[in-house]
Tab-separated table of C-alpha atoms in Angstrom:
chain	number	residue	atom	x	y	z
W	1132	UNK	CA	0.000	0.000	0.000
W	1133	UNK	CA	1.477	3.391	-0.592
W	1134	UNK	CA	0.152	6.886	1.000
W	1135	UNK	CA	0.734	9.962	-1.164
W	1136	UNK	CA	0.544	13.620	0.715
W	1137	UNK	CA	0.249	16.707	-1.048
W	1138	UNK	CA	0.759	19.808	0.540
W	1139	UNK	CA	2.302	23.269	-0.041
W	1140	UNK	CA	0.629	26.969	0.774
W	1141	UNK	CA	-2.525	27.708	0.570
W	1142	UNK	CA	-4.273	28.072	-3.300
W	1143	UNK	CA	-1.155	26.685	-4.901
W	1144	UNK	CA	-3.124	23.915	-6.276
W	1145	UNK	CA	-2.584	20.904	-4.681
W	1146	UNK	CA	-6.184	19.832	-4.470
W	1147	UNK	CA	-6.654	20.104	-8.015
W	1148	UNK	CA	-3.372	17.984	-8.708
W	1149	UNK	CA	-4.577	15.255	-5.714
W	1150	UNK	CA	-7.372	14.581	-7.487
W	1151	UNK	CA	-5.286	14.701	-11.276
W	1152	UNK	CA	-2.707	12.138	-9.186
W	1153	UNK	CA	-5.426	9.792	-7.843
W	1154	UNK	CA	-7.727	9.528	-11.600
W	1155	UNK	CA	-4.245	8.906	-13.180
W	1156	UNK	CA	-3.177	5.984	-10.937
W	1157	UNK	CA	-6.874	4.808	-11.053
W	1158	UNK	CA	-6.763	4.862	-14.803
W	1159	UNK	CA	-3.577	2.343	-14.430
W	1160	UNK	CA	-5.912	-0.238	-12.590
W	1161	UNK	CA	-4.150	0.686	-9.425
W	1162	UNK	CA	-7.741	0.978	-6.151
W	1163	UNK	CA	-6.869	4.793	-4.747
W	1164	UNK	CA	-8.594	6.781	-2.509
W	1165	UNK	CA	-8.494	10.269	-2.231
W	1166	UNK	CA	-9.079	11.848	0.627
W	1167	UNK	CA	-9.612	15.806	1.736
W	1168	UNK	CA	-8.160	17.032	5.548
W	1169	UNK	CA	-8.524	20.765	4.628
W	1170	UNK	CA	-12.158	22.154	6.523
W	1171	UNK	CA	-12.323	24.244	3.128
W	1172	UNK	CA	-13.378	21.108	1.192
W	1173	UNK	CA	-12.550	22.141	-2.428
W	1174	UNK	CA	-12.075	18.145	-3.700
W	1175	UNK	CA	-15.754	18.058	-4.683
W	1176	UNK	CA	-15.425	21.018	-6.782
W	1177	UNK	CA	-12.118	19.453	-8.189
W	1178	UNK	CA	-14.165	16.390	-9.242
W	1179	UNK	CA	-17.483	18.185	-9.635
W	1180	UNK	CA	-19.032	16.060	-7.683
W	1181	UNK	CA	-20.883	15.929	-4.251
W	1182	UNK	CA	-19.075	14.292	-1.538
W	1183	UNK	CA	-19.447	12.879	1.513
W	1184	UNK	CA	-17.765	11.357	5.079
W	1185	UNK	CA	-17.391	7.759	3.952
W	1186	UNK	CA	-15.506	7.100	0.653
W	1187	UNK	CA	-17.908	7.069	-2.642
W	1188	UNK	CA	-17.109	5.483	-6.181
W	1189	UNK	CA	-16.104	8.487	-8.790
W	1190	UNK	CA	-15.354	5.862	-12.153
W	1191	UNK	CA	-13.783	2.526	-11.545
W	1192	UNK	CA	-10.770	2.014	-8.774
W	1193	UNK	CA	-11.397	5.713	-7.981
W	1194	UNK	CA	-12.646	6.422	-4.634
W	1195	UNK	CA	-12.963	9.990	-2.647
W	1196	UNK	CA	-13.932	11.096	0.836
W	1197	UNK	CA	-14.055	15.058	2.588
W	1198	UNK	CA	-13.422	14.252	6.534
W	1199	UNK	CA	-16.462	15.523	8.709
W	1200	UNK	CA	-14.465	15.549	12.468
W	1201	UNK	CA	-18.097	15.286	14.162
W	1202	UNK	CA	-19.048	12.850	11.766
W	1203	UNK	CA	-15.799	10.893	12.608
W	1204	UNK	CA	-16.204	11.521	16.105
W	1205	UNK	CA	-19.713	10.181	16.673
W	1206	UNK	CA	-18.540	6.951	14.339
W	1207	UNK	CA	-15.771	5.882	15.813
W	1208	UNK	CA	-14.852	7.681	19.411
W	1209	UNK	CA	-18.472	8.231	20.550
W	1210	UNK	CA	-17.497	8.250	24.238
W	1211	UNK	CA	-14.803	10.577	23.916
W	1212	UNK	CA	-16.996	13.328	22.523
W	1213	UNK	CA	-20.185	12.422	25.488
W	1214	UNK	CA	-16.781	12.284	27.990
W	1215	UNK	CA	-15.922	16.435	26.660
W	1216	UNK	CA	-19.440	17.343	26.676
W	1217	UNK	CA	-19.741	16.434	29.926
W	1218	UNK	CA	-17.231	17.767	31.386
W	1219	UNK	CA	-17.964	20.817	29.846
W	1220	UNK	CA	-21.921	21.041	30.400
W	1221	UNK	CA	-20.419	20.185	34.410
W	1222	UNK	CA	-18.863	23.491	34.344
W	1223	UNK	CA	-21.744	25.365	32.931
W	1224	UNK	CA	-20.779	25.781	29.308
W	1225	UNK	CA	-24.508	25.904	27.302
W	1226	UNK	CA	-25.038	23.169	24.969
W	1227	UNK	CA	-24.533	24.901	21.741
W	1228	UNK	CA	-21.224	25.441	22.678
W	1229	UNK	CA	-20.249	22.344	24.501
W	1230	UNK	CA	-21.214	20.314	21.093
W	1231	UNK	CA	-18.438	23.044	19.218
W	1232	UNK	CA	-15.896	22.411	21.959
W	1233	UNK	CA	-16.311	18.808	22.290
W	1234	UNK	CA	-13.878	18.095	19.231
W	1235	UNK	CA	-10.288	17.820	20.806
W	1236	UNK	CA	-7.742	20.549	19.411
W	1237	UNK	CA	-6.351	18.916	16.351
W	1238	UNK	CA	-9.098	16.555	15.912
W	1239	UNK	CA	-9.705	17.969	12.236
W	1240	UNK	CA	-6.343	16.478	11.807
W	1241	UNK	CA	-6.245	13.374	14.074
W	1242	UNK	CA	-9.364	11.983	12.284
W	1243	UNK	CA	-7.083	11.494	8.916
W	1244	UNK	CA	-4.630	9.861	10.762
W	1245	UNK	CA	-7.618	7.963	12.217
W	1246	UNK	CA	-9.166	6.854	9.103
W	1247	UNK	CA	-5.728	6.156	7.238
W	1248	UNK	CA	-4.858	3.672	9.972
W	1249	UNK	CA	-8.247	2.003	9.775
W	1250	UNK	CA	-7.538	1.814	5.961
W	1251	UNK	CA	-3.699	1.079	6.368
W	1252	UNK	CA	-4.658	-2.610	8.155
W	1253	UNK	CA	-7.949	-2.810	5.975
W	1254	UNK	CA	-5.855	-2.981	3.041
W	1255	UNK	CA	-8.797	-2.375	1.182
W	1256	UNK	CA	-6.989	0.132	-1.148
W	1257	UNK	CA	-3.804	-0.127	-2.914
W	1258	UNK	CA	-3.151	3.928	-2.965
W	1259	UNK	CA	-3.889	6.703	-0.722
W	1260	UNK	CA	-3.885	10.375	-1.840
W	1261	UNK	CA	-4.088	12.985	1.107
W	1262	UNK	CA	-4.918	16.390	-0.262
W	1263	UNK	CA	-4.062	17.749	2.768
W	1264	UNK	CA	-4.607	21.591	4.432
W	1265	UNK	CA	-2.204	24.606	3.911
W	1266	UNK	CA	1.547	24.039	5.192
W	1267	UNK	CA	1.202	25.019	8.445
W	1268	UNK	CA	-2.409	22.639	9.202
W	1269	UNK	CA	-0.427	19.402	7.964
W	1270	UNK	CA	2.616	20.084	9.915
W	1271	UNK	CA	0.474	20.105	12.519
W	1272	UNK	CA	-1.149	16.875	11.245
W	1273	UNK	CA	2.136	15.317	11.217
W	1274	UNK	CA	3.244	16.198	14.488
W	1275	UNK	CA	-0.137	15.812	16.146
W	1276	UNK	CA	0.007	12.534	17.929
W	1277	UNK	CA	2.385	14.556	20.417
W	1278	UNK	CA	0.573	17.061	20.767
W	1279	UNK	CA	-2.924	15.631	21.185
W	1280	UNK	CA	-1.565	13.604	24.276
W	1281	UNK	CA	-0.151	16.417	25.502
W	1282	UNK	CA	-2.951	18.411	25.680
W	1283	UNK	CA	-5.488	15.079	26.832
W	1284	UNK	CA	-3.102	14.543	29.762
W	1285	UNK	CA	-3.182	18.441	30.791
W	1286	UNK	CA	-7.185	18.372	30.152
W	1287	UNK	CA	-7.450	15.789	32.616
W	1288	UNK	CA	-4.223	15.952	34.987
W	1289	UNK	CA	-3.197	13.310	37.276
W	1290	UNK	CA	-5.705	10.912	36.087
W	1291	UNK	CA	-3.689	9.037	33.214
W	1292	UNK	CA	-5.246	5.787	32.042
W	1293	UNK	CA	-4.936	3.894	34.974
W	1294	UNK	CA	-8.279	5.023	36.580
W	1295	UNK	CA	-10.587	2.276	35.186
W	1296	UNK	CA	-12.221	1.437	38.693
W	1297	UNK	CA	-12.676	4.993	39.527
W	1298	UNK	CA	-14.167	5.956	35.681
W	1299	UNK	CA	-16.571	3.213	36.405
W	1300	UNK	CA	-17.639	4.280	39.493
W	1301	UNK	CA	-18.270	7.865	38.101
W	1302	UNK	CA	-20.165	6.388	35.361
W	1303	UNK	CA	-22.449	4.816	37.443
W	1304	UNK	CA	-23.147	7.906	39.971
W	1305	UNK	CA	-23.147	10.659	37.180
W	1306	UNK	CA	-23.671	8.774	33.628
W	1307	UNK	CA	-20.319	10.422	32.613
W	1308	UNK	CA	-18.549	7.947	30.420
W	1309	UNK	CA	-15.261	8.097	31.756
W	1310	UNK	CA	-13.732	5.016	31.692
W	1311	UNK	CA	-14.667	4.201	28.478
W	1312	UNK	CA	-13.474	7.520	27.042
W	1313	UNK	CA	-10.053	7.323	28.725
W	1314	UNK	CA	-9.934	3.147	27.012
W	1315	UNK	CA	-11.661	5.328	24.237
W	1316	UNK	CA	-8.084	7.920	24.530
W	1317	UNK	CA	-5.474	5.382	24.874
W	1318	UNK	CA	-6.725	3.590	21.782
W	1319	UNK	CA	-6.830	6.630	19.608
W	1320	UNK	CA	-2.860	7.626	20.958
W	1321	UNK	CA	-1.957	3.841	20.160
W	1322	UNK	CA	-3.763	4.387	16.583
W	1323	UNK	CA	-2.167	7.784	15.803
W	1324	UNK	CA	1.451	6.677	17.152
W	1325	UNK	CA	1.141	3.441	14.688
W	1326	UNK	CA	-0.169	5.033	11.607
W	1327	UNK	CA	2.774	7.917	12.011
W	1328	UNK	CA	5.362	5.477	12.030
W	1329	UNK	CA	4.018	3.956	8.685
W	1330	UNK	CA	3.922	7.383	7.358
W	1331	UNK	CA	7.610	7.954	8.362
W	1332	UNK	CA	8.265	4.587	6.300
W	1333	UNK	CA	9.769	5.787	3.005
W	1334	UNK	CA	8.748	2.948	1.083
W	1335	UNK	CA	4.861	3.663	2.561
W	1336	UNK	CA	4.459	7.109	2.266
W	1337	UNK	CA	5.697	10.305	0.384
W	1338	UNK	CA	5.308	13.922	0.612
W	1339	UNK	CA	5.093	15.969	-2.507
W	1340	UNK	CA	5.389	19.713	-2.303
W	1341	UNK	CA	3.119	21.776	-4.695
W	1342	UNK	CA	4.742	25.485	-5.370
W	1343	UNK	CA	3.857	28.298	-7.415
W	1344	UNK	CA	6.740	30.387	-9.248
W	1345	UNK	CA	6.306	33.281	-6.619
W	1346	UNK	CA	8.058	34.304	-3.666
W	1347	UNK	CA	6.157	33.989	-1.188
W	1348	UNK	CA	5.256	30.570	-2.074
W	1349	UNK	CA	8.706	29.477	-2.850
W	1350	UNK	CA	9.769	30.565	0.959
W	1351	UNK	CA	7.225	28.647	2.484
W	1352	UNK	CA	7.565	25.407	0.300
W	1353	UNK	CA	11.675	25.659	1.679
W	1354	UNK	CA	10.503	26.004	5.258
W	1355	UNK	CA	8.155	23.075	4.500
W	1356	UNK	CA	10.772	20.961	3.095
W	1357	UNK	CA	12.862	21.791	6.444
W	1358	UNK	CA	10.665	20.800	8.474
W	1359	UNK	CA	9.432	17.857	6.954
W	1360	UNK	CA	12.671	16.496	6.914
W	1361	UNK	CA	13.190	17.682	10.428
W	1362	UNK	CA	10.286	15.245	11.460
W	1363	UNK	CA	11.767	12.432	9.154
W	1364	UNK	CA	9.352	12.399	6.943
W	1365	UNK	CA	10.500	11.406	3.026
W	1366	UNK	CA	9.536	13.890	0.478
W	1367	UNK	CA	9.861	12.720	-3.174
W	1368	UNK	CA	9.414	15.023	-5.399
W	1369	UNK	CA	8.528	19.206	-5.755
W	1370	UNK	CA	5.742	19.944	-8.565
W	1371	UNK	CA	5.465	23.757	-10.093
W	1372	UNK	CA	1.760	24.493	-11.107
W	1373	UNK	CA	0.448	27.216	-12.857
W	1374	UNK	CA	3.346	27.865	-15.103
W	1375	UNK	CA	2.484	30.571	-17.418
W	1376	UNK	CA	3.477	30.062	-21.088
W	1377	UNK	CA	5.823	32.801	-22.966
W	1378	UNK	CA	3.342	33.901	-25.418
W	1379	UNK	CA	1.667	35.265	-21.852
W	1380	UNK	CA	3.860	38.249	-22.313
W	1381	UNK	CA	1.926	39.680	-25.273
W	1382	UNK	CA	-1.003	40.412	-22.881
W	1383	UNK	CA	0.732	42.364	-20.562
W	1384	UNK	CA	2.544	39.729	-18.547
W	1385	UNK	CA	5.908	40.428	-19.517
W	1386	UNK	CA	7.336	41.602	-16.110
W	1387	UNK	CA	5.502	38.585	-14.531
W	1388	UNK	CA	7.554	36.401	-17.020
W	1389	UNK	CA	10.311	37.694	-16.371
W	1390	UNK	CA	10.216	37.099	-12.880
W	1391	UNK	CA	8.877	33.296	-13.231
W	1392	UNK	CA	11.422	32.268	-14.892
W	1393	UNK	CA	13.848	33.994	-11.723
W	1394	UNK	CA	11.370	31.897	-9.451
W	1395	UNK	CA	11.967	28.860	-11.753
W	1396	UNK	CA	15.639	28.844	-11.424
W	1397	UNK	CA	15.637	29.151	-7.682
W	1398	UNK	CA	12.948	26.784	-7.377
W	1399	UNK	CA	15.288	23.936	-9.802
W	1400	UNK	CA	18.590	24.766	-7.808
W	1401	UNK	CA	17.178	24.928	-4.324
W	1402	UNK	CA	15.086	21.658	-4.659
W	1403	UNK	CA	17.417	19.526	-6.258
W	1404	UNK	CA	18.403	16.502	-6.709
W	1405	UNK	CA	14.443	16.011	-5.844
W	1406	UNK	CA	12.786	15.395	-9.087
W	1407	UNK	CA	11.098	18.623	-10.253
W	1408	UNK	CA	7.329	18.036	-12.239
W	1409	UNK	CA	6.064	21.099	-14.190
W	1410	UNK	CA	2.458	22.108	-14.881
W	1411	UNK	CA	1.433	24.687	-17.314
W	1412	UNK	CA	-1.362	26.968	-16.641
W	1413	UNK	CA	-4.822	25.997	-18.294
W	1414	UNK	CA	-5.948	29.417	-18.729
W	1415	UNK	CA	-9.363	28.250	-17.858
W	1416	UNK	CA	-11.012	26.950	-14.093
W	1417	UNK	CA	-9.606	23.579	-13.350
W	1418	UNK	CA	-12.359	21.296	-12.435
W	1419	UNK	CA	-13.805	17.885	-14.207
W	1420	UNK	CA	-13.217	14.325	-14.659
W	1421	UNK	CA	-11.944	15.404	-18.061
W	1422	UNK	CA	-10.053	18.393	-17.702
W	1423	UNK	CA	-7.985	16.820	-14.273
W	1424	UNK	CA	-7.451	13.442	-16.679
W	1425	UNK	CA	-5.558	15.817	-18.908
W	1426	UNK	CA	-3.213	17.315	-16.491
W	1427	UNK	CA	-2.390	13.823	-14.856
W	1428	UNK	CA	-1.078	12.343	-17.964
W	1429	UNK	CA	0.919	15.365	-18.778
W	1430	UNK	CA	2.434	15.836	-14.798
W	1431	UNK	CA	3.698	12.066	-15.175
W	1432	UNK	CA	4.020	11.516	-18.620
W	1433	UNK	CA	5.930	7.848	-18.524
W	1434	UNK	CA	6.630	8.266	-14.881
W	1435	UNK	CA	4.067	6.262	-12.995
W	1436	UNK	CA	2.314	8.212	-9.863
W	1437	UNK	CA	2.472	5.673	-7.541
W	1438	UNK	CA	6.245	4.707	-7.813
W	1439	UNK	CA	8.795	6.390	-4.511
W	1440	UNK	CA	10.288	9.415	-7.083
W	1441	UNK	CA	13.409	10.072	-4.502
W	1442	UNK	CA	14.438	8.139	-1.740
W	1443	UNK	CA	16.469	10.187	1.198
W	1444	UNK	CA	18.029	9.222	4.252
W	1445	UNK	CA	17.944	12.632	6.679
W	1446	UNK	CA	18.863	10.625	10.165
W	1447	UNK	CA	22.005	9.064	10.372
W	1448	UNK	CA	24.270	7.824	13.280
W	1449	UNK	CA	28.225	6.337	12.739
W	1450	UNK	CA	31.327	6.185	15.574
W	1451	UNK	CA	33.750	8.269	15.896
W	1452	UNK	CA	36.818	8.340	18.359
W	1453	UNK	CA	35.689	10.360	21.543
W	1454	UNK	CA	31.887	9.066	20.723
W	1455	UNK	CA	29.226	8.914	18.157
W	1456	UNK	CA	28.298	11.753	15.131
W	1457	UNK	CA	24.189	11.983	14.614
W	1458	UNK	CA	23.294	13.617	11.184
W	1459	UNK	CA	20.241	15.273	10.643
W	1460	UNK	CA	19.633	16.972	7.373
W	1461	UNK	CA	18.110	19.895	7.752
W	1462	UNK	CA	17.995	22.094	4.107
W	1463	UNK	CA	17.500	25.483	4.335
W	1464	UNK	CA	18.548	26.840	7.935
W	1465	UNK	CA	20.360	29.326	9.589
W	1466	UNK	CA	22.424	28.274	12.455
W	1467	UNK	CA	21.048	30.446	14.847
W	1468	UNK	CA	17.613	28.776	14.458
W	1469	UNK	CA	18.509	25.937	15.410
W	1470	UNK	CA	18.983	24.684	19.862
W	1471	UNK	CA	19.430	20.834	21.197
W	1472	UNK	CA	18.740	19.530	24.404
W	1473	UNK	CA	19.190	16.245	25.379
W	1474	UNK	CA	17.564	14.257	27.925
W	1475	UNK	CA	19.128	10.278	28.444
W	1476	UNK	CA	18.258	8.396	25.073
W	1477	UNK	CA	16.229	11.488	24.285
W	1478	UNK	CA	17.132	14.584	21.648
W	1479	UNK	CA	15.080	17.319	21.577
W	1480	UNK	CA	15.531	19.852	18.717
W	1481	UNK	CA	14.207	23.299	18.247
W	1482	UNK	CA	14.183	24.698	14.928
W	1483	UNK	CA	12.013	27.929	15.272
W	1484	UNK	CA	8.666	27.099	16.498
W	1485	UNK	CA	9.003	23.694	15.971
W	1486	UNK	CA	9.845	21.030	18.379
W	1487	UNK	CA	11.050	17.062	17.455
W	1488	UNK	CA	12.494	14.584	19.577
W	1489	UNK	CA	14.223	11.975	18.494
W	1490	UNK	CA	15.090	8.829	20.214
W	1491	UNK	CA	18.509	7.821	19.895
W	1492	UNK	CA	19.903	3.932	20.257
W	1493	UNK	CA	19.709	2.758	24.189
W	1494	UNK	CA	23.570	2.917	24.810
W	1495	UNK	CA	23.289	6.923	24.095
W	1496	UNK	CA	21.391	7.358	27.158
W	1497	UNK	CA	24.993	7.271	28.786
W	1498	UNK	CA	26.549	9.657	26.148
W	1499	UNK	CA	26.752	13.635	26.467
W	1500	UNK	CA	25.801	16.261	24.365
W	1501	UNK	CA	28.954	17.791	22.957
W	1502	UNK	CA	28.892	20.317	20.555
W	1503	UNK	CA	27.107	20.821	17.591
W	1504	UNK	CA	27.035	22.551	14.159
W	1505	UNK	CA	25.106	23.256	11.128
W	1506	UNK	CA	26.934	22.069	7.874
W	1507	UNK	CA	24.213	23.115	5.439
W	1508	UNK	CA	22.276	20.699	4.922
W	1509	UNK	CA	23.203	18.921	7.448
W	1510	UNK	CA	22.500	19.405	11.285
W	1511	UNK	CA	26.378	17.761	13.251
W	1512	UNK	CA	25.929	16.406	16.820
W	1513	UNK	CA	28.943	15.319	18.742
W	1514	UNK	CA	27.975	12.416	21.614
W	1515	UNK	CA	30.621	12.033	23.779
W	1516	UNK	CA	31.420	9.438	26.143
């Protein structure tokens, strides 16, 4: 099974070149799935048709779904949502507002994750296209299963998992459901920890980055591709949509030409040796079974969508004399963003307002952090004994 994720900055595209992706591969016999995580839910207008929660048949081995979070919510984690209402109807919040509030920070999010692991051991499709929210949302997304816990276990502090016999008893004097949403909590951290480690599985899953010639866009896509790779997450390829043609300049567009083809050349010497894919502008609205057919066979031309495009390795640990070097690659920093802590087997880096930690082998829980320093691309941490 392979797990495609587009994302990039907002209106770039990528939901319009999702759905292209996902009727290309279909159109090779290969079962895909599409799925939208962005609340905006602009994949039905990409495939002008009505969508729904639960995947629906487009044409034949083309499937697509638009994630409702209270949909998902009352289908699968029931007594986690009558668990938050309760708790906040017991401290007077009206009901109106209790149903709004009963959907966990980041649940928008954590029900993709969800639904991708329920599909992952399912096996019931061979591809999975995420057109996922702008930059910032699915960093979020891909980071969440942190942060969700982290939030649950400040929600409810002390009380852990380990309450079952005093949940029950609450249940039974008050009706509020909470043992079963704390069994209902640990199973959706186990879920969301499993499914992330299949999406940090290169051979599973790949991020592609959608850009438009412009700067603004191009900065962002370079801080996404930092952090992606700061999270370990394999990125395969960088696509370029809405490329206008030269004959644009006899309408007036010649300054914007001039400057697309500067964006162009920053965009092919920054992003290398990830393979580049280039898409012209239509001149017309992008939307249609026949129009996104079109653009899929002329983004991948002979190269099939679902095949890993670039393969990188941005962790890596060897010996050295006085310890151990840990790599991480890290494309597109300064120096100064960048602080480590370490705590035993534990390596916390900062990297602006972004926070990873990554778990070194056992034996480095006896190792020091020695100095570090940033050898662009690459991130150098000294572990001395």
């Amino acid at each position: 099974m392979r797990i495609i994720l587009f994302t990039g900055k907002g209106g770039v595209g990528k939901t319009t070149l999702s759905a292209a992706t996902a009727l290309q591969a279909a159109r090779q016999g290969v079962k895909t799935l599409v799925i939208s995580t962005d609340p905006a839910h602009s994949l039905s207008d990409a495939l002008d048709q009505a969508l729904g929660p639960e995947p629906q048949e487009i044409e034949p081995n083309l499937y697509a779904q638009e994630f409702d979070v209270y949909y998902s919510m009352k289908k699968h984690w029931e007594s986690v949502r009558q668990l938050m209402l309760a708790v906040f109807k017991f401290q007077g919040v009206k009901n109106v507002v209790a149903e709004e509030l009963s959907a966990l920070p980041g649940m928008e999010e954590a029900s993709a994750f969800l639904w991708l692991e329920e599909y992952y051991r399912s096996k019931e499709y061979e591809l999975i296209i995420i057109d996922s929210a702008p930059t910032g949302e699915t960093l979020s997304l891909l980071s969440l299963p942190q942060v969700t816990q982290s939030w649950v276990l400040k929600a409810f502090p002390g009380q852990r998992f380990a309450m079952k016999g005093f949940g029950a008893m609450v249940r039974t004097m008050t009706g509020i459901p909470l043992d079963k949403g704390l069994d209902e909590l640990e199973a959706l951290f186990d879920k969301l920890e499993r499914i992330q480690q299949v999406m940090q599985d290169p051979e599973v899953c790949s991020i592609r980055i959608v850009v438009n010639p412009e700067r603004m866009v191009v900065k962002e896509a370079k801080r996404a591709y930092s952090y992606l790779q700061l999270y370990g997450y394999n990125v395969d390829g960088v696509i370029v949509n809405r490329i206008f043609p030269d004959k644009a300049g006899m309408g007036g567009f010649e300054q914007y030409l001039v400057t697309q083809k500067e964006y162009l050349e920053e965009i092919s010497a920054s992003f290398e040796p990830l393979p580049i894919f280039k898409v012209m502008h239509q001149g017309q609205e992008v939307f249609g079974i026949k129009l996104l057919a079109k653009i899929g066979q002329a983004l991948y031309q002979d190269t099939g969508p679902v095949a890993v495009l670039y393969r990188d390795n941005p962790f890596e640990i060897s010996e050295e004399k006085e310890g151990y070097l840990a790599r991480i690659k890290l494309p597109f920093v300064e120096q100064g963003a960048i602080s480590l802590k370490k705590f035993g087997d534990e390596l916390v880096i900062s990297l602006g307002n972004r926070r990873r930690s990554i778990f070194l082998p056992r034996f480095a829980n006896y190792l020091q952090l020695g100095r570090y320093e940033f050898k662009e691309p690459w991130l150098e941490i000294h572990l001395t004994r």
